[in-house]
mmCIF file of C-alpha atoms in Angstrom:
data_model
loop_
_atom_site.group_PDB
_atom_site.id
_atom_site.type_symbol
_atom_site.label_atom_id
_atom_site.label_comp_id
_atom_site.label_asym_id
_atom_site.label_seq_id
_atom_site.Cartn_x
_atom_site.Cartn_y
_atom_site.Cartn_z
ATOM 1 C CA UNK A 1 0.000 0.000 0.000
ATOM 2 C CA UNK A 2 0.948 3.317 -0.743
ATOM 3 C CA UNK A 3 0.257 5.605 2.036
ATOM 4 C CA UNK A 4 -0.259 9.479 0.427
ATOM 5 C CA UNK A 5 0.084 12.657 3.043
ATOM 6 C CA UNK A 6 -1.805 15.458 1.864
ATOM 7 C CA UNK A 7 -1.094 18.719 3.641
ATOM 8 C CA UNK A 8 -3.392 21.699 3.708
ATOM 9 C CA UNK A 9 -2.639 24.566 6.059
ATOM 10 C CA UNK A 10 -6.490 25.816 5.879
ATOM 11 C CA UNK A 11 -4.646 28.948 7.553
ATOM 12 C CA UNK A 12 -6.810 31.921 5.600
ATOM 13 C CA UNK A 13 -10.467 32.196 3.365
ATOM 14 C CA UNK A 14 -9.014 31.478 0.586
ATOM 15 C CA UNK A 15 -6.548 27.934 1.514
ATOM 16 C CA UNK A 16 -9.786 27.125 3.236
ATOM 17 C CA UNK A 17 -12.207 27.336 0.499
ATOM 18 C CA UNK A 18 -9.196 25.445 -1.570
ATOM 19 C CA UNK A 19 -8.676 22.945 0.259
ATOM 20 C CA UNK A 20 -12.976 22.073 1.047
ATOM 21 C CA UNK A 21 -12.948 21.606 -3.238
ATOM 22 C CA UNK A 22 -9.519 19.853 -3.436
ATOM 23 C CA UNK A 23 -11.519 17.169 -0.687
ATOM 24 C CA UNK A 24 -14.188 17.059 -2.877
ATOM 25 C CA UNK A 25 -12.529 14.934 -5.828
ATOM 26 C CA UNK A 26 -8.794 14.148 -4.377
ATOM 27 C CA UNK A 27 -9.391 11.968 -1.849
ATOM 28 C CA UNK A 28 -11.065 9.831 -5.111
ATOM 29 C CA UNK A 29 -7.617 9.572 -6.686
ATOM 30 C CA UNK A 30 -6.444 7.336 -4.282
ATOM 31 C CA UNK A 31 -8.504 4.300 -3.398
ATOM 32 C CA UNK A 32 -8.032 1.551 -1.309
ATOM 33 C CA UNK A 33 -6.799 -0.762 -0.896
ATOM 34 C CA UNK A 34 -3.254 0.496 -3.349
ATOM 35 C CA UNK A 35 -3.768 4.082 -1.652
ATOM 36 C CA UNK A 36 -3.989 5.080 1.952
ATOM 37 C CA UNK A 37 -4.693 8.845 2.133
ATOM 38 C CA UNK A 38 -3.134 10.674 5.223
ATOM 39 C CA UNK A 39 -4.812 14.020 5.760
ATOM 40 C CA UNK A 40 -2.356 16.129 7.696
ATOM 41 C CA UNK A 41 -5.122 19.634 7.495
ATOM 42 C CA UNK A 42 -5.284 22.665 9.608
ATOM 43 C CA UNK A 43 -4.317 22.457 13.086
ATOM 44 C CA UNK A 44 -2.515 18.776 11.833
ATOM 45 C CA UNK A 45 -0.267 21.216 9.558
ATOM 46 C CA UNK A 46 2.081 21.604 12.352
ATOM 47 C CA UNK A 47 5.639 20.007 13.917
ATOM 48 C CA UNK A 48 3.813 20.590 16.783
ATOM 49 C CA UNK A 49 3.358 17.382 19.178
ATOM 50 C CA UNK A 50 0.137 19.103 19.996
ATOM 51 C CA UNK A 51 -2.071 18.109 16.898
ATOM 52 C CA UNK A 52 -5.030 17.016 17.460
ATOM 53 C CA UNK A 53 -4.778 14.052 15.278
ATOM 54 C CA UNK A 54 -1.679 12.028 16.453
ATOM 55 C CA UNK A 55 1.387 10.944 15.236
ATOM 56 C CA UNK A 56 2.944 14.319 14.805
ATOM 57 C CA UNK A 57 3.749 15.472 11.146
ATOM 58 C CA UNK A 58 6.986 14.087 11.447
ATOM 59 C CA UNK A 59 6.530 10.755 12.390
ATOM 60 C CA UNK A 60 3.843 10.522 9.729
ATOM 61 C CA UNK A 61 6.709 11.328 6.874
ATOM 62 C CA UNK A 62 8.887 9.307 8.342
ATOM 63 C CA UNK A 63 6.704 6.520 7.612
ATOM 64 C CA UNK A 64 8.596 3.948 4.749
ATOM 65 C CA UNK A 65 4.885 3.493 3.282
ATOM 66 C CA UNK A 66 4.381 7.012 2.593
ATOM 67 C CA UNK A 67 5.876 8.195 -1.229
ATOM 68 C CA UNK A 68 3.515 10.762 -1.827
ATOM 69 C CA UNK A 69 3.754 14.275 -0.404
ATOM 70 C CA UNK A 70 0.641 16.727 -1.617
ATOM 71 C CA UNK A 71 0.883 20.203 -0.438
ATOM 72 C CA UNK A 72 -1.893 22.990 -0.704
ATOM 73 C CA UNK A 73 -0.946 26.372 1.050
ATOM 74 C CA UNK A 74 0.417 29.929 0.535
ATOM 75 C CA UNK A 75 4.188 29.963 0.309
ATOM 76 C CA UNK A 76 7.144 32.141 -0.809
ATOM 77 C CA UNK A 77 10.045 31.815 -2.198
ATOM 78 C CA UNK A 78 11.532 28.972 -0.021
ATOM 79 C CA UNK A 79 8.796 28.744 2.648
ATOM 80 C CA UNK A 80 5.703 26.654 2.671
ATOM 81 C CA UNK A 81 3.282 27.878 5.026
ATOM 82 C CA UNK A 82 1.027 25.310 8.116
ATOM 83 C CA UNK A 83 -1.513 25.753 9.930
ATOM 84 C CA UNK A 84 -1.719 29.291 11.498
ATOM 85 C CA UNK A 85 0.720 31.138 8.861
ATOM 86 C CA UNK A 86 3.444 28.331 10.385
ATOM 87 C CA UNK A 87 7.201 28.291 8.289
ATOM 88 C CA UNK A 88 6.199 24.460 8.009
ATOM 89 C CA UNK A 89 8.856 24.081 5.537
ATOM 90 C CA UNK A 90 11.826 26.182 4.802
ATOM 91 C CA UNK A 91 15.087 26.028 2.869
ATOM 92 C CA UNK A 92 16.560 25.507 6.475
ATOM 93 C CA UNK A 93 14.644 23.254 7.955
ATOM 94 C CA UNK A 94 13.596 20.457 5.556
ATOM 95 C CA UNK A 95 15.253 17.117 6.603
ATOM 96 C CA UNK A 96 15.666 13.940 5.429
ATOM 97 C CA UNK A 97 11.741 12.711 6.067
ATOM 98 C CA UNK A 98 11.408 13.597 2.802
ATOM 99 C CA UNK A 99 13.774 10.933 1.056
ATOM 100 C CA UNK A 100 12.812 8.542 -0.517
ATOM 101 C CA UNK A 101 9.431 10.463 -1.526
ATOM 102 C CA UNK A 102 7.843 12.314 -4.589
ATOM 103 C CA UNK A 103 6.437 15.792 -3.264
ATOM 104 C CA UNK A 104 3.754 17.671 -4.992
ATOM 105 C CA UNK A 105 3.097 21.336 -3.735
ATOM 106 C CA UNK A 106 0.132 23.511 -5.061
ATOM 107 C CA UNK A 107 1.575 27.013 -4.136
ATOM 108 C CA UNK A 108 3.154 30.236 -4.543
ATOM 109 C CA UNK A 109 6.945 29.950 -5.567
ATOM 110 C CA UNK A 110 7.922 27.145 -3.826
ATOM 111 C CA UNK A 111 10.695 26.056 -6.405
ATOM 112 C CA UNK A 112 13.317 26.201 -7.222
ATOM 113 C CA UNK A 113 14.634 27.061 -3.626
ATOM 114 C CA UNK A 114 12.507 24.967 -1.466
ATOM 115 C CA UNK A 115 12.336 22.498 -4.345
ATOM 116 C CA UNK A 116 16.290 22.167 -3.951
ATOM 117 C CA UNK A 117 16.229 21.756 -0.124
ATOM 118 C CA UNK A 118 13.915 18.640 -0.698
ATOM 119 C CA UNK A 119 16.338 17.093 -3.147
ATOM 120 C CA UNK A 120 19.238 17.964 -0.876
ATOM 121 C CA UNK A 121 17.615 15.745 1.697
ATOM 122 C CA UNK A 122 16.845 12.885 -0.324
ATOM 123 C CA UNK A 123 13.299 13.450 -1.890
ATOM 124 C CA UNK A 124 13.327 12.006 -5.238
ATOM 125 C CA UNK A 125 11.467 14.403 -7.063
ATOM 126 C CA UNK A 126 10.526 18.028 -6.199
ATOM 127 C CA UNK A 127 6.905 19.130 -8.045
ATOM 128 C CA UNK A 128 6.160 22.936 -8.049
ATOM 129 C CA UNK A 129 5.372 26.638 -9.542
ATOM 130 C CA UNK A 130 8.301 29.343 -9.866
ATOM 131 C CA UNK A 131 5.094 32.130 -10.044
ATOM 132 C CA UNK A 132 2.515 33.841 -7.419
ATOM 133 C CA UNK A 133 -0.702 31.985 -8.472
ATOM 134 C CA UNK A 134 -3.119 34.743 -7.960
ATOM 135 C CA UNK A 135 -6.986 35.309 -9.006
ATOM 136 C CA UNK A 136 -10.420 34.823 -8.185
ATOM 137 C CA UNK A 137 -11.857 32.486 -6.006
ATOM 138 C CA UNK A 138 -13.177 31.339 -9.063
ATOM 139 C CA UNK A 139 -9.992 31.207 -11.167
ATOM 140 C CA UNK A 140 -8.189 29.339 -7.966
ATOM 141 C CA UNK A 141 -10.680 26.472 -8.156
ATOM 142 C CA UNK A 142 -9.807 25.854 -12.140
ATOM 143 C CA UNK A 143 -5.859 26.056 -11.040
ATOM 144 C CA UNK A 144 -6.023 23.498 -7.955
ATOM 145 C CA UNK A 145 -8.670 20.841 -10.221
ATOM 146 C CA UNK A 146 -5.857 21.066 -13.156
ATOM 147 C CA UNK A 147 -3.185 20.844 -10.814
ATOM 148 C CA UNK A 148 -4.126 18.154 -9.239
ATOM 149 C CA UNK A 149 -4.526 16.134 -12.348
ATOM 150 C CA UNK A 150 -0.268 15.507 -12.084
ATOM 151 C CA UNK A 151 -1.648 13.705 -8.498
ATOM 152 C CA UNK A 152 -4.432 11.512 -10.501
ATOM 153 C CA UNK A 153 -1.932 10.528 -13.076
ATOM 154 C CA UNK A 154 0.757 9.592 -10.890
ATOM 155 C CA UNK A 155 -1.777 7.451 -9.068
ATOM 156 C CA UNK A 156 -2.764 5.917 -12.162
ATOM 157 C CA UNK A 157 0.785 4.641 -12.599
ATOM 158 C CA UNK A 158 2.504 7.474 -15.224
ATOM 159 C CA UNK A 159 5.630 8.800 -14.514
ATOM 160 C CA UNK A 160 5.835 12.378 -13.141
ATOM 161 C CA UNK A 161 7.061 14.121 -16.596
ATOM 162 C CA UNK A 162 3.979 12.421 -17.993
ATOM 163 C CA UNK A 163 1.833 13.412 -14.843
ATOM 164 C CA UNK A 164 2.583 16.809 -15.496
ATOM 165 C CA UNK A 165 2.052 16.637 -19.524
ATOM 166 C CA UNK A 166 -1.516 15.604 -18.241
ATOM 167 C CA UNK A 167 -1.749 18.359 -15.807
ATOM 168 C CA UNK A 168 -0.886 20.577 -18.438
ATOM 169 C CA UNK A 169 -3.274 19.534 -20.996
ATOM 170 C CA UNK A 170 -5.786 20.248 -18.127
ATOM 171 C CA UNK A 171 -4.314 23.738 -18.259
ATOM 172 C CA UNK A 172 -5.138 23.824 -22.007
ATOM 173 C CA UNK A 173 -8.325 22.982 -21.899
ATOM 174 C CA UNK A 174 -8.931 25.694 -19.442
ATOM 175 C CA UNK A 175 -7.176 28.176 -21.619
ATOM 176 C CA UNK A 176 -9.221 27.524 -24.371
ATOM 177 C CA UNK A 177 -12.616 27.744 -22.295
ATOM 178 C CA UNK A 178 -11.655 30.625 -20.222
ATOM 179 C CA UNK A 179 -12.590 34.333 -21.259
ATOM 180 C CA UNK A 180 -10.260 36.722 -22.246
ATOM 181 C CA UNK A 181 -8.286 37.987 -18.794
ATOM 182 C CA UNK A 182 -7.815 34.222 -17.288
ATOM 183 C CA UNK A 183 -6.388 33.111 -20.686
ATOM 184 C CA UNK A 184 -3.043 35.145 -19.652
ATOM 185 C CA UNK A 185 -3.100 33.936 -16.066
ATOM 186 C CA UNK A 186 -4.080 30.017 -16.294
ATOM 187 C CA UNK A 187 -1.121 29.858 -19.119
ATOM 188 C CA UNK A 188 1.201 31.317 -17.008
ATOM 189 C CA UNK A 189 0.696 28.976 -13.818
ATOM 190 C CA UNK A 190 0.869 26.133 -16.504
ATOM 191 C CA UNK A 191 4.130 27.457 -17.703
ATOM 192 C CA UNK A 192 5.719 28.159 -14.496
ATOM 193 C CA UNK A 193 5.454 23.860 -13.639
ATOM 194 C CA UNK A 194 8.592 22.532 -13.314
ATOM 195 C CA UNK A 195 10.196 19.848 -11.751
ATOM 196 C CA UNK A 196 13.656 19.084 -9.951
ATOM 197 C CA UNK A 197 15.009 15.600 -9.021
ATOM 198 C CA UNK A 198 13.790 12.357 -11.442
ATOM 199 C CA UNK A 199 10.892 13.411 -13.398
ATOM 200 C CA UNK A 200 11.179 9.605 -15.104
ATOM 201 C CA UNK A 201 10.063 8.437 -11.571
ATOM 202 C CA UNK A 202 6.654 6.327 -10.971
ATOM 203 C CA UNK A 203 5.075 5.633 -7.828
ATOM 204 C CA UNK A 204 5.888 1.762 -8.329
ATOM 205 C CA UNK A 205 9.185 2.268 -8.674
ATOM 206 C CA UNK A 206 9.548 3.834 -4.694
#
């Protein structure tokens, strides 16, 4: 079984809202019994030992099972946020619970810096955006459903270059529906999708 730990912070409106749709189809992507989703959301989005839901974070990463890491949060350049604006992961602080794993974050500017840090501590391959992702509420929701088509592909057994061909032909497709002003915007999130580490990985093959 491969054990998947999706992290939301839920810290604002907006990762809120974000998140509540993401839980509305994601979850699907990975059934049992080849998936085990691990939501880590809110006041779980924390290296605190005080989360409600036990293990803490860390010990949930650590586990060999898990080879999926799904992040949905604001971030900056080398800083994804937790619960409660939290600098869950830095450039500093990343550490080797990652290795071994694929990580996936839906986010402002995570790579290449934080992207790097993963690598550096053994995650295998590093999935992110080198742009703010800004809009409407609206316009966020048609970002986070292509997005996440990279996480349904990679469940369905493609590699994550592939993933994120499919993820990107999502993109299209919105392009091409989309009026005028979010033409500009949903190309440029798909363009700023990039990868570092193995992009020729599968999930099988961890």
């Amino acid at each position: 079984m491969i054990k998947v730990v999706a992290i939301h912070s839920r810290e604002d409106n907006t990762t809120i809202a974000l998140s509540d749709y993401w839980q509305t189809f994601g979850p699907g992507y990975f059934p049992p019994p080849n998936f085990q989703l691990v939501p880590r959301y809110g006041p779980d989005a924390t290296w605190s030992n005080a989360n409600p839901h036990p293990p803490p974070l860390r010990a949930v990463l650590q586990d060999p099972d898990v080879k999926l890491i799904l992040g949905l949060s604001h971030s900056d350049t080398g800083i994804f946020e937790g619960d409660h604006n939290e600098q869950l992961f830095t450039v500093a602080n990343v550490d080797n619970s990652v290795a071994g794993k694929i990580a996936h974050f839906c986010s402002c500017n995570p790579m290449p810096e934080l992207g790097q840090a993963f690598i550096n501590q053994g995650c295998l391959a590093f999935v992110g955006y080198n742009v703010d992702i800004i809009g409407t509420a609206r316009d966020m929701r048609t970002v986070v459903k292509c997005d996440a088509q990279l996480d349904f592909y990679l469940a369905q057994g493609l590699s994550v270059a592939d993933a994120m061909d499919r993820a990107r032909d999502a993109f299209n497709a919105a392009i091409a529906a989309a009026p005028a002003p979010q033409k500009a915007e949903f190309a440029a999130v798909r363009d700023a999708l990039c990868v570092v580490g193995n992009d020729g990985l599968k999930l099988s093959d961890l």
